PDB file of C-alpha atoms in Angstrom:
ATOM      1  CA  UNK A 289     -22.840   3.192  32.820  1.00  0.00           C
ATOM      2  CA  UNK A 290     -26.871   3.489  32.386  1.00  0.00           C
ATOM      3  CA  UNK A 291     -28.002   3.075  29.255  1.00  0.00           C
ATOM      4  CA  UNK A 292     -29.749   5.961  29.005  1.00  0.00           C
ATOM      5  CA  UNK A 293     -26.487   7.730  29.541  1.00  0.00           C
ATOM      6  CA  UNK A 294     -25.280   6.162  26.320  1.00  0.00           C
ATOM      7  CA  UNK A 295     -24.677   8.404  23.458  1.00  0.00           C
ATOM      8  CA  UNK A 296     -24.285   7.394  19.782  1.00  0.00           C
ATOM      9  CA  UNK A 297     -22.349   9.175  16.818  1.00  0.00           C
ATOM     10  CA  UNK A 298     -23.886   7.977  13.282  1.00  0.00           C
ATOM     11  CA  UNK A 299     -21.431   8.881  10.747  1.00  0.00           C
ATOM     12  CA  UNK A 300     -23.024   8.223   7.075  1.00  0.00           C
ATOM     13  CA  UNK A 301     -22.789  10.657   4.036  1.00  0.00           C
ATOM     14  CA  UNK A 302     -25.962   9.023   2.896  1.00  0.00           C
ATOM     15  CA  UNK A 303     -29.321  10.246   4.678  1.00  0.00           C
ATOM     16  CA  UNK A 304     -31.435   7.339   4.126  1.00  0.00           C
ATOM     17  CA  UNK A 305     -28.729   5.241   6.017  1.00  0.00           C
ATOM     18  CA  UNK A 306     -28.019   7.934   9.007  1.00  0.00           C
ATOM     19  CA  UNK A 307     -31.760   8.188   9.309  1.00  0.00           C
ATOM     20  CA  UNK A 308     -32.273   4.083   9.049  1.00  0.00           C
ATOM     21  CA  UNK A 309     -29.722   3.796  11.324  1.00  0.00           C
ATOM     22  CA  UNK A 310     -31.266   6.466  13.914  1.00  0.00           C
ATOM     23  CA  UNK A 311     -34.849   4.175  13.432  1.00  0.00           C
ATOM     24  CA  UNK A 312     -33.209   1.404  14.409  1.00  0.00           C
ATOM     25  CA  UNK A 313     -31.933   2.508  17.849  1.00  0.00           C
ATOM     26  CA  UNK A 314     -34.902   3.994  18.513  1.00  0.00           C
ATOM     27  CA  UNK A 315     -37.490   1.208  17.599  1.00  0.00           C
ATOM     28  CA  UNK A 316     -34.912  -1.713  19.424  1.00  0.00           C
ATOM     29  CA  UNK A 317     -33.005   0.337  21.580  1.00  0.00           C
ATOM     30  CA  UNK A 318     -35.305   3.033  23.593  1.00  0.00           C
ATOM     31  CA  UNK A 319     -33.081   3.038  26.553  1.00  0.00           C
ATOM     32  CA  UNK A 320     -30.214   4.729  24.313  1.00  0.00           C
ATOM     33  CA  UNK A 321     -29.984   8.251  25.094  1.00  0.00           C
ATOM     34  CA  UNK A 322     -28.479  10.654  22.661  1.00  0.00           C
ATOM     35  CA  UNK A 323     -27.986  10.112  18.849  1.00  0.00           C
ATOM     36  CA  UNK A 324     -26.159  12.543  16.943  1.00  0.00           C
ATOM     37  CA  UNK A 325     -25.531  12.014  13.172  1.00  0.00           C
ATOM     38  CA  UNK A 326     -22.669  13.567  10.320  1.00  0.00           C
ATOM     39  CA  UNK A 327     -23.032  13.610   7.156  1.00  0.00           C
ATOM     40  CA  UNK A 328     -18.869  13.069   6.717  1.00  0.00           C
ATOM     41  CA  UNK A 329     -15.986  13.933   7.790  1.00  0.00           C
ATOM     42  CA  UNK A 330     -15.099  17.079   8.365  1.00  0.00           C
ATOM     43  CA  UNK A 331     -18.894  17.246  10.081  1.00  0.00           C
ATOM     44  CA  UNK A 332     -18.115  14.613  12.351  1.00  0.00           C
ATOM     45  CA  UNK A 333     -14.694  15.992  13.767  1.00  0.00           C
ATOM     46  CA  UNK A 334     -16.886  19.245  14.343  1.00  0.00           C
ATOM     47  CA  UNK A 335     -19.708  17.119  16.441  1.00  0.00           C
ATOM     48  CA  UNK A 336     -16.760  15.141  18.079  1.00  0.00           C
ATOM     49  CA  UNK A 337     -15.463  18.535  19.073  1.00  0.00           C
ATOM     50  CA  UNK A 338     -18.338  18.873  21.388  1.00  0.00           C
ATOM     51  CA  UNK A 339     -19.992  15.666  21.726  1.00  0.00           C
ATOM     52  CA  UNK A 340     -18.702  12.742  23.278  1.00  0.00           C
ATOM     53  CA  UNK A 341     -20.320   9.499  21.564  1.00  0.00           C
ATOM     54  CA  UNK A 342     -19.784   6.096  23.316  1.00  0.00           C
ATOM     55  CA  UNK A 343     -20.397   4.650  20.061  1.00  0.00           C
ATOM     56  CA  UNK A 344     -20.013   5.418  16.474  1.00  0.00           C
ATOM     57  CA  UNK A 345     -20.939   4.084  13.485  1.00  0.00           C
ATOM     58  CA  UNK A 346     -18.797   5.010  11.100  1.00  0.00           C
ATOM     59  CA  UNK A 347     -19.261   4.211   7.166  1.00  0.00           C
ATOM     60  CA  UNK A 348     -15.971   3.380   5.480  1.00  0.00           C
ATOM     61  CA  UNK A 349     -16.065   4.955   2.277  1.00  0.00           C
ATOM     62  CA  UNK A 350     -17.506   8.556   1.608  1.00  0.00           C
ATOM     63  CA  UNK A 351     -17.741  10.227  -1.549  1.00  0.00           C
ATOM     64  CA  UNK A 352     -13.816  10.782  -1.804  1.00  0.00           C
ATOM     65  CA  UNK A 353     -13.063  10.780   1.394  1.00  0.00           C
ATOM     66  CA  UNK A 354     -12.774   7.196   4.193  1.00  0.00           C
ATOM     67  CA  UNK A 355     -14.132   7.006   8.133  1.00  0.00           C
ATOM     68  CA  UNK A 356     -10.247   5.886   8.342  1.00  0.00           C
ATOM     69  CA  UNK A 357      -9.359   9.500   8.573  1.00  0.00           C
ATOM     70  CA  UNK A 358     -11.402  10.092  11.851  1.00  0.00           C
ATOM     71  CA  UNK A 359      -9.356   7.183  14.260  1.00  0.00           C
ATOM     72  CA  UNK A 360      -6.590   9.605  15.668  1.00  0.00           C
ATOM     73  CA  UNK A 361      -9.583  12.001  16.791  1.00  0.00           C
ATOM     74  CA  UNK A 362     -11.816   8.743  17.801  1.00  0.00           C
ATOM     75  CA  UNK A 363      -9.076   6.870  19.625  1.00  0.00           C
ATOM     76  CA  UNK A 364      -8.404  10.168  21.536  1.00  0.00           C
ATOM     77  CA  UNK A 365     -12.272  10.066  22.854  1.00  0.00           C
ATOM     78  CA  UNK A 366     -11.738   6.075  23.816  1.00  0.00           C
ATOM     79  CA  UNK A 367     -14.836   5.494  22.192  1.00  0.00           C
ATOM     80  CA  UNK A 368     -16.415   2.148  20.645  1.00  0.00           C
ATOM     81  CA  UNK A 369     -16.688   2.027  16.635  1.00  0.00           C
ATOM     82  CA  UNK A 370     -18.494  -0.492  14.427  1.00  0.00           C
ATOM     83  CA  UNK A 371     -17.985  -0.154  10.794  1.00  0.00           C
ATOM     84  CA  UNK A 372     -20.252   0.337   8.250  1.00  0.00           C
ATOM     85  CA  UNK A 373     -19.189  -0.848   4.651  1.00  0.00           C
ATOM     86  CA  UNK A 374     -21.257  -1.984   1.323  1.00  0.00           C
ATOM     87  CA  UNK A 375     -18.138  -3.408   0.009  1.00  0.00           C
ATOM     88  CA  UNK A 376     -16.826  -7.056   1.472  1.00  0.00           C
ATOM     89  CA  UNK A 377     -13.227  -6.297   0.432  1.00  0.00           C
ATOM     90  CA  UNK A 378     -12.035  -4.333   3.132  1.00  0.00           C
ATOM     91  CA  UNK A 379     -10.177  -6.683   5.692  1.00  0.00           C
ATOM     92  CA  UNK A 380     -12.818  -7.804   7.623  1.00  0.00           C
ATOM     93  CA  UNK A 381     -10.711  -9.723   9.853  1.00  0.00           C
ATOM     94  CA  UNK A 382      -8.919  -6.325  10.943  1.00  0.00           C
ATOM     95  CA  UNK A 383     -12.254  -4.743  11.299  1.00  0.00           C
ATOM     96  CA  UNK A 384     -13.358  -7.625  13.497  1.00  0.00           C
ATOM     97  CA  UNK A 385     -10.050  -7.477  15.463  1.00  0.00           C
ATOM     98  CA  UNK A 386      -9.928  -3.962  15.883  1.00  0.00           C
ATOM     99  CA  UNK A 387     -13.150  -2.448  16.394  1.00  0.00           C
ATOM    100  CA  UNK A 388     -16.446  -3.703  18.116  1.00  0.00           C
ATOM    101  CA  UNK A 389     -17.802  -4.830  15.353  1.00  0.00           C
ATOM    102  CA  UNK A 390     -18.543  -4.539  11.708  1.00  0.00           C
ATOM    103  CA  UNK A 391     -21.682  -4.305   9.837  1.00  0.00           C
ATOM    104  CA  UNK A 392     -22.132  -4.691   5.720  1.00  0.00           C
ATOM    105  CA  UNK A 393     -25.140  -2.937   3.914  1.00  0.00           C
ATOM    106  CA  UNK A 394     -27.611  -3.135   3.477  1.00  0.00           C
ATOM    107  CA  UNK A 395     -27.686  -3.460   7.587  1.00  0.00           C
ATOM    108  CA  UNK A 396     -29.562  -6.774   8.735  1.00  0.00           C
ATOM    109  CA  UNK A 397     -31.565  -6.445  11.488  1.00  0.00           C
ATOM    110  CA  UNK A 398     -30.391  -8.999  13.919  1.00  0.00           C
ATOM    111  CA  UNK A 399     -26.456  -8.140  12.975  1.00  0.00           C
ATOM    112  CA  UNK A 400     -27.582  -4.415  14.098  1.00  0.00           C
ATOM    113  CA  UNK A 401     -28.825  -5.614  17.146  1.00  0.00           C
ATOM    114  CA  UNK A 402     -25.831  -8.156  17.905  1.00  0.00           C
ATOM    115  CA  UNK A 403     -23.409  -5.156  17.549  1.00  0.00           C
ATOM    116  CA  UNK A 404     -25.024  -2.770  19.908  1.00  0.00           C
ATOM    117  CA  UNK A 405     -25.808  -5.119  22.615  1.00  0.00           C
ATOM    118  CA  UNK A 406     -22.368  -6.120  22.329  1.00  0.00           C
ATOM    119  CA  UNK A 407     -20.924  -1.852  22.648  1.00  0.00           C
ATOM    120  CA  UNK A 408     -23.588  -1.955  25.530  1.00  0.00           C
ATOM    121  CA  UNK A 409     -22.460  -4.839  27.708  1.00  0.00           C
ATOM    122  CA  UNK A 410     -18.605  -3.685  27.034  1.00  0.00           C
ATOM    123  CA  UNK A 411     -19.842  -0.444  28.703  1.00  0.00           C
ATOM    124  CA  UNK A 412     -21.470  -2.023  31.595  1.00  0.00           C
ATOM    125  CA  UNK A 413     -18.775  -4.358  31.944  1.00  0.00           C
ATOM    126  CA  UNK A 414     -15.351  -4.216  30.299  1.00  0.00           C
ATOM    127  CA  UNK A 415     -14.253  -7.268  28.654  1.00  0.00           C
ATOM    128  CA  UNK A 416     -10.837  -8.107  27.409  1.00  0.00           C
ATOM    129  CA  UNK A 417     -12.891 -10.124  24.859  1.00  0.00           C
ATOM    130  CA  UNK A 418     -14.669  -6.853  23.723  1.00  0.00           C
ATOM    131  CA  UNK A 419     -12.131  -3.897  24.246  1.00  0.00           C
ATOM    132  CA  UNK A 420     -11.556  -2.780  20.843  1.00  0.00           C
ATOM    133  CA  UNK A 421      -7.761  -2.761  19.807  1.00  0.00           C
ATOM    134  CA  UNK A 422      -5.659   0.201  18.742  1.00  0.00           C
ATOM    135  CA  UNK A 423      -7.345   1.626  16.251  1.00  0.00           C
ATOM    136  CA  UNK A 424      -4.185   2.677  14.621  1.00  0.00           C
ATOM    137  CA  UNK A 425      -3.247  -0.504  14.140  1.00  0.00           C
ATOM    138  CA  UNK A 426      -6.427  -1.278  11.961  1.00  0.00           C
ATOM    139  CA  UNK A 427      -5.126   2.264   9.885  1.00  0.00           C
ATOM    140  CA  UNK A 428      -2.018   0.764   8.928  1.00  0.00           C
ATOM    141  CA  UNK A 429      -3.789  -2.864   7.957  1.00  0.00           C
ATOM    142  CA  UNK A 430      -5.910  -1.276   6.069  1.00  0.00           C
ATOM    143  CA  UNK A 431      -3.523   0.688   4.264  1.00  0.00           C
ATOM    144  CA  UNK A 432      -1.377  -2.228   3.405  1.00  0.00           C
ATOM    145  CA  UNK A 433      -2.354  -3.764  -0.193  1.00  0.00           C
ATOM    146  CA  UNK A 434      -5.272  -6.634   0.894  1.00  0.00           C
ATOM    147  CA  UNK A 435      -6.210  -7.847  -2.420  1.00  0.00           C
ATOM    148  CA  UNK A 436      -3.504  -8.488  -5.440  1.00  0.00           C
ATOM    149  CA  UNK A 437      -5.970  -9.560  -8.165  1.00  0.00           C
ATOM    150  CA  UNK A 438      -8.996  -7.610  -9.162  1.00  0.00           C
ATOM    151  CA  UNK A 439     -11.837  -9.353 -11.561  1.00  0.00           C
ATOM    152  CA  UNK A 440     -12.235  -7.435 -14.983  1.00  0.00           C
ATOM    153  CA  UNK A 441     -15.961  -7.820 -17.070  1.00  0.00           C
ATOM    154  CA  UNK A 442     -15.189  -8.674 -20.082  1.00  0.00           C
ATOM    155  CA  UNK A 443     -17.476  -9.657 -23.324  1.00  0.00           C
ATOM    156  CA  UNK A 444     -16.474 -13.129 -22.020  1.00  0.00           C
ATOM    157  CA  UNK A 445     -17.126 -12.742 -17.963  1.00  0.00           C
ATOM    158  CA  UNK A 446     -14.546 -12.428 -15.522  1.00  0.00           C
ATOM    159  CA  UNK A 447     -10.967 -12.356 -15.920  1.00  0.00           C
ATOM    160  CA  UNK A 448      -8.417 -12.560 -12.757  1.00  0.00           C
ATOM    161  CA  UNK A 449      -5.296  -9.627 -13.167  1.00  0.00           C
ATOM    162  CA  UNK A 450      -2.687  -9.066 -10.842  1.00  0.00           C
ATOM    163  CA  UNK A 451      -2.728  -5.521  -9.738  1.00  0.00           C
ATOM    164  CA  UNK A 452       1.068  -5.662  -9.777  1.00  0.00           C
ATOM    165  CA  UNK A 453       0.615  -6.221 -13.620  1.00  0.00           C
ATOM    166  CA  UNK A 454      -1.074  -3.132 -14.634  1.00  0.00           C
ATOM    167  CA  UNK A 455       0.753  -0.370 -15.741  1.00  0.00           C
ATOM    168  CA  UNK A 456      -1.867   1.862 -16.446  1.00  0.00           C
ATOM    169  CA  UNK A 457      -5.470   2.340 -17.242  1.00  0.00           C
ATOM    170  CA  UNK A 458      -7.367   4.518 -20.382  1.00  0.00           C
ATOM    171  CA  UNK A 459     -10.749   5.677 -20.487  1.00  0.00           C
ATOM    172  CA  UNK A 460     -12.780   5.169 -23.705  1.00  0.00           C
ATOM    173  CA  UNK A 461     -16.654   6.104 -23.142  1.00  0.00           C
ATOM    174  CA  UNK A 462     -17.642   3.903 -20.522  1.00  0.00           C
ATOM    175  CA  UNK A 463     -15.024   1.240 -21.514  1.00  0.00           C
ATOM    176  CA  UNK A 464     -11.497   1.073 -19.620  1.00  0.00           C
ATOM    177  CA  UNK A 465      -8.275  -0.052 -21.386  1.00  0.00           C
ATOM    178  CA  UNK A 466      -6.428  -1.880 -18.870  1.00  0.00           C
ATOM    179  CA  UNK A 467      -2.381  -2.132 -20.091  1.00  0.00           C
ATOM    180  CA  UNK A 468      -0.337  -4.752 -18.524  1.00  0.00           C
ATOM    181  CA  UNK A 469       3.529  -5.222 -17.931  1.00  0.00           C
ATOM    182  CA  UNK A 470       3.486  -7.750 -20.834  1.00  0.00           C
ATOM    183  CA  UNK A 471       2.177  -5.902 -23.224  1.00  0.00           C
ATOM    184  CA  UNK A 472      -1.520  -7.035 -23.225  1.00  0.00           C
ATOM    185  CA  UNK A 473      -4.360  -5.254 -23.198  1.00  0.00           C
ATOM    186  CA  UNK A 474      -7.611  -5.989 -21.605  1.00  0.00           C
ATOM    187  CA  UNK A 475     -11.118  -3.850 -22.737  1.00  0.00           C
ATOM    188  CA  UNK A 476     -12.955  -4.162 -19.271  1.00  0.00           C
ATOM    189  CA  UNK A 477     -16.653  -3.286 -19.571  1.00  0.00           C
ATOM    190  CA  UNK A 478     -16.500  -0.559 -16.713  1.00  0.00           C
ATOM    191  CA  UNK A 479     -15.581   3.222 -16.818  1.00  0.00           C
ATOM    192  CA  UNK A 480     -12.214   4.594 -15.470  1.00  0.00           C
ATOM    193  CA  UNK A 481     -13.828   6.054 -12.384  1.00  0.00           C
ATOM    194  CA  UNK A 482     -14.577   2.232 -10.643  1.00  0.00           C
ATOM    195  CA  UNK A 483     -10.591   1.551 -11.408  1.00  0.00           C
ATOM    196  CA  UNK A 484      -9.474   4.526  -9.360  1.00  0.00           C
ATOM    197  CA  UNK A 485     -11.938   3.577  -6.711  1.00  0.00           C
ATOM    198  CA  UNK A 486     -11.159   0.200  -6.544  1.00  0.00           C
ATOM    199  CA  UNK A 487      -6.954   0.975  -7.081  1.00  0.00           C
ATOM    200  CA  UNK A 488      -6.587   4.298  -4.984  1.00  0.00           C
ATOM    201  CA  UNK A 489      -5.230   2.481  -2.127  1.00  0.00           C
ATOM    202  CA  UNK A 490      -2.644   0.228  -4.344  1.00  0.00           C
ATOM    203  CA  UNK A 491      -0.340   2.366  -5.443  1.00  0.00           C
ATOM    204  CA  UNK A 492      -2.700   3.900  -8.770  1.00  0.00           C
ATOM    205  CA  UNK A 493      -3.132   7.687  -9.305  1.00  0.00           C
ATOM    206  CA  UNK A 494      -5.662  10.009 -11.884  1.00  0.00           C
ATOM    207  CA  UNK A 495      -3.306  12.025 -13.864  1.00  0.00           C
ATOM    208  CA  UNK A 496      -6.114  13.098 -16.318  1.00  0.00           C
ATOM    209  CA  UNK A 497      -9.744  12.357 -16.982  1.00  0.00           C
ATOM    210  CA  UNK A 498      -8.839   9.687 -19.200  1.00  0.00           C
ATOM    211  CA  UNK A 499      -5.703   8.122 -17.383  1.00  0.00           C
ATOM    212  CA  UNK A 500      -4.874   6.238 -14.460  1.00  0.00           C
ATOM    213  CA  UNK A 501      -1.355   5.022 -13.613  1.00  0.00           C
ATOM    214  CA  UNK A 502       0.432   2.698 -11.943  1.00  0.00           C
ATOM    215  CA  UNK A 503       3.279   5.186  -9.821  1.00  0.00           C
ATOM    216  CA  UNK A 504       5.417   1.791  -9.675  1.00  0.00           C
ATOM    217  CA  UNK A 505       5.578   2.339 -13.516  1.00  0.00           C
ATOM    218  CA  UNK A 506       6.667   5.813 -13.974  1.00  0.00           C
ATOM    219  CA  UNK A 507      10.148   6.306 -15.746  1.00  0.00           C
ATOM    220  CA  UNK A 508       9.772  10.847 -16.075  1.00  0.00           C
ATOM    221  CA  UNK A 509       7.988  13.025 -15.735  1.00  0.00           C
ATOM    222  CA  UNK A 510       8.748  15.431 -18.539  1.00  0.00           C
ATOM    223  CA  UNK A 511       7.313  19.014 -18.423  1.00  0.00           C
ATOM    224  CA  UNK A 512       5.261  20.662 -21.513  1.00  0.00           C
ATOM    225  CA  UNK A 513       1.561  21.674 -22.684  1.00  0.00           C
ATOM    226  CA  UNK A 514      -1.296  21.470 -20.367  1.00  0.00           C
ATOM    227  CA  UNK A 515       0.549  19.892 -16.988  1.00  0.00           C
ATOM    228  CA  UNK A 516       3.170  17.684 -19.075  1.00  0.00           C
ATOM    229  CA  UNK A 517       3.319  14.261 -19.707  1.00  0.00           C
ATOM    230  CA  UNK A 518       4.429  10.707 -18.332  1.00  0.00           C
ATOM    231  CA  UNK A 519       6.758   7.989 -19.734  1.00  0.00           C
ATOM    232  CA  UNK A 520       5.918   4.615 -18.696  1.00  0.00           C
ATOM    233  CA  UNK A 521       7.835   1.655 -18.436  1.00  0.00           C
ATOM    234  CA  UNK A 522       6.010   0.198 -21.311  1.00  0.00           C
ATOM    235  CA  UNK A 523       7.765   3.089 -23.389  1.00  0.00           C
ATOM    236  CA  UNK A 524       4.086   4.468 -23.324  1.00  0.00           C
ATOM    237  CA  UNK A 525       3.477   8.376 -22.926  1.00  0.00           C
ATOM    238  CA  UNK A 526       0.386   9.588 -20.617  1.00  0.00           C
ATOM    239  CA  UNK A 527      -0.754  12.816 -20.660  1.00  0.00           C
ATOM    240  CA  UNK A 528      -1.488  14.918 -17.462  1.00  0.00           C
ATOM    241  CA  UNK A 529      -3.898  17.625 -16.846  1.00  0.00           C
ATOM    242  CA  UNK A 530      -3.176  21.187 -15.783  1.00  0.00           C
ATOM    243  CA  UNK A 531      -5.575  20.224 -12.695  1.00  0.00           C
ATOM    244  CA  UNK A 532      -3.973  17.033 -11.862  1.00  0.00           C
ATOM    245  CA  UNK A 533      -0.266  18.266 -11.768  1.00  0.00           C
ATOM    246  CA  UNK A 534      -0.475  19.384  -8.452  1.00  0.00           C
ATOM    247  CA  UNK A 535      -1.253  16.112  -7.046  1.00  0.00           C
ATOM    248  CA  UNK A 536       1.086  14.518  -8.945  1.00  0.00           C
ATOM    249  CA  UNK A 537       3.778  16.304  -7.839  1.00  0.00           C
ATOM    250  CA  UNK A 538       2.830  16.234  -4.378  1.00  0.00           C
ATOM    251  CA  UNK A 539       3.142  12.284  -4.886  1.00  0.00           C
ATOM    252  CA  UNK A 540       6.303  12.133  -6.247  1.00  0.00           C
ATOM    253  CA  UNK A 541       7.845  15.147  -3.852  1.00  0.00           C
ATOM    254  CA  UNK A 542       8.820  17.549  -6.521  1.00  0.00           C
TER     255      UNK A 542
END
């Protein structure tokens, strides 16, 4: 393939990053043709609809929802992908082993251009070295539970916690009470919003603007004012909002 017949999906729900991104190709890689860009989602599976990108960059995380959920619809185009994540946690082995390559931000310049002239020579000349694997494969790695401690600021620094421990999470101002299996408590110096980010994909689900739980650690469900409540396995009672019942019942298929 010519370069200039290359064309390039930029999938960011940030501007500044689509648009540094775009700069980039164009300042060290003139001979690119096309560059599209989405701003998520649900925009890129309309651009895929029409475009077909040799490349994508495709950010991990955005807003609430992950670049994971485009791989059926970019595996069916048999295109290249190299990640784009600010946060080091994600399995970057399986990124490595799975897609082209993977970039952290804020992008450096010489791992931007090591990544593209890498999707460039695999499209001049297929490599078993630089096919990317089943991307599915990557979906159910990354689904799987990578980390099983966390780090929790406290008054005192850092402190290590099983996620297997923690039953559930309360929000006071922007502290977070984190309750564990034992019957400890830990104040954590960060609001409940960063513990549902960082435990969405272990098992952990909002029930109410103050409360996060553990679904391991659910005895009942028990029905009543507002969208009912929860017993826990610490003999603890959570609350859950009329707006959050839905989800919560999706979850546990009632």
């Amino acid at each position: 393939m010519k370069t200039s017949e290359f064309k390039v999906l930029i999938v960011d729900d940030e501007a500044p990053a689509r648009d540094m991104m775009e700069l980039l190709i164009q300042n060290h890689f003139p001979e690119i043709g096309q560059v599209q860009k989405a701003n998520g989602v649900e925009m890129a599976k309309e651009v895929l609809n029409q475009f077909d990108p040799d490349l994508i960059f495709l950010d991990v995380e955005m807003g609430d929802q992950s670049g994971f959920e485009l791989l059926d619809q970019i595996q069916a185009k048999s295109c290249q992908v190299i990640f784009v994540t600010a946060h080091d946690q994600y399995a970057i082995r399986a990124l490595r082993a799975s897609a082209v390559d993977y970039l952290l931000k804020p992008v450096v310049l010489e791992d931007f251009k090591r990544a593209v002239n890498k999707a460039l020579k695999h499209s001049v000349a297929p490599t078993s070295e630089i096919i990317p694997a089943d991307l599915k494969g990557l979906m159910s790695q990354m689904n799987q539970k990578e980390l099983t401690k966390i780090g929790v600021p406290d008054i005192h620094g850092l402190q290590m916690v099983e996620i297997d421990d923690i039953v559930r999470c309360k929000a006071d101002d922007n502290y977070t009470y984190l309750y564990l299996k034992d019957g400890n408590r830990i104040t954590a110096s960060r609001s409940l919003s960063h513990y549902e980010k960082e435990l969405k994909n272990h098992g952990f689900l909002r029930v109410h603007h103050r409360h996060l739980v553990n679904l391991n650690y659910i005895v009942r469900y028990q029905k009543g004012k507002g969208g009912g409540e929860l017993e826990m396995r610490d003999h603890s009672c959570v609350e859950v909002s009329t707006r959050k019942k839905p989800e919560l019942m999706k979850v546990l298929r009632v």
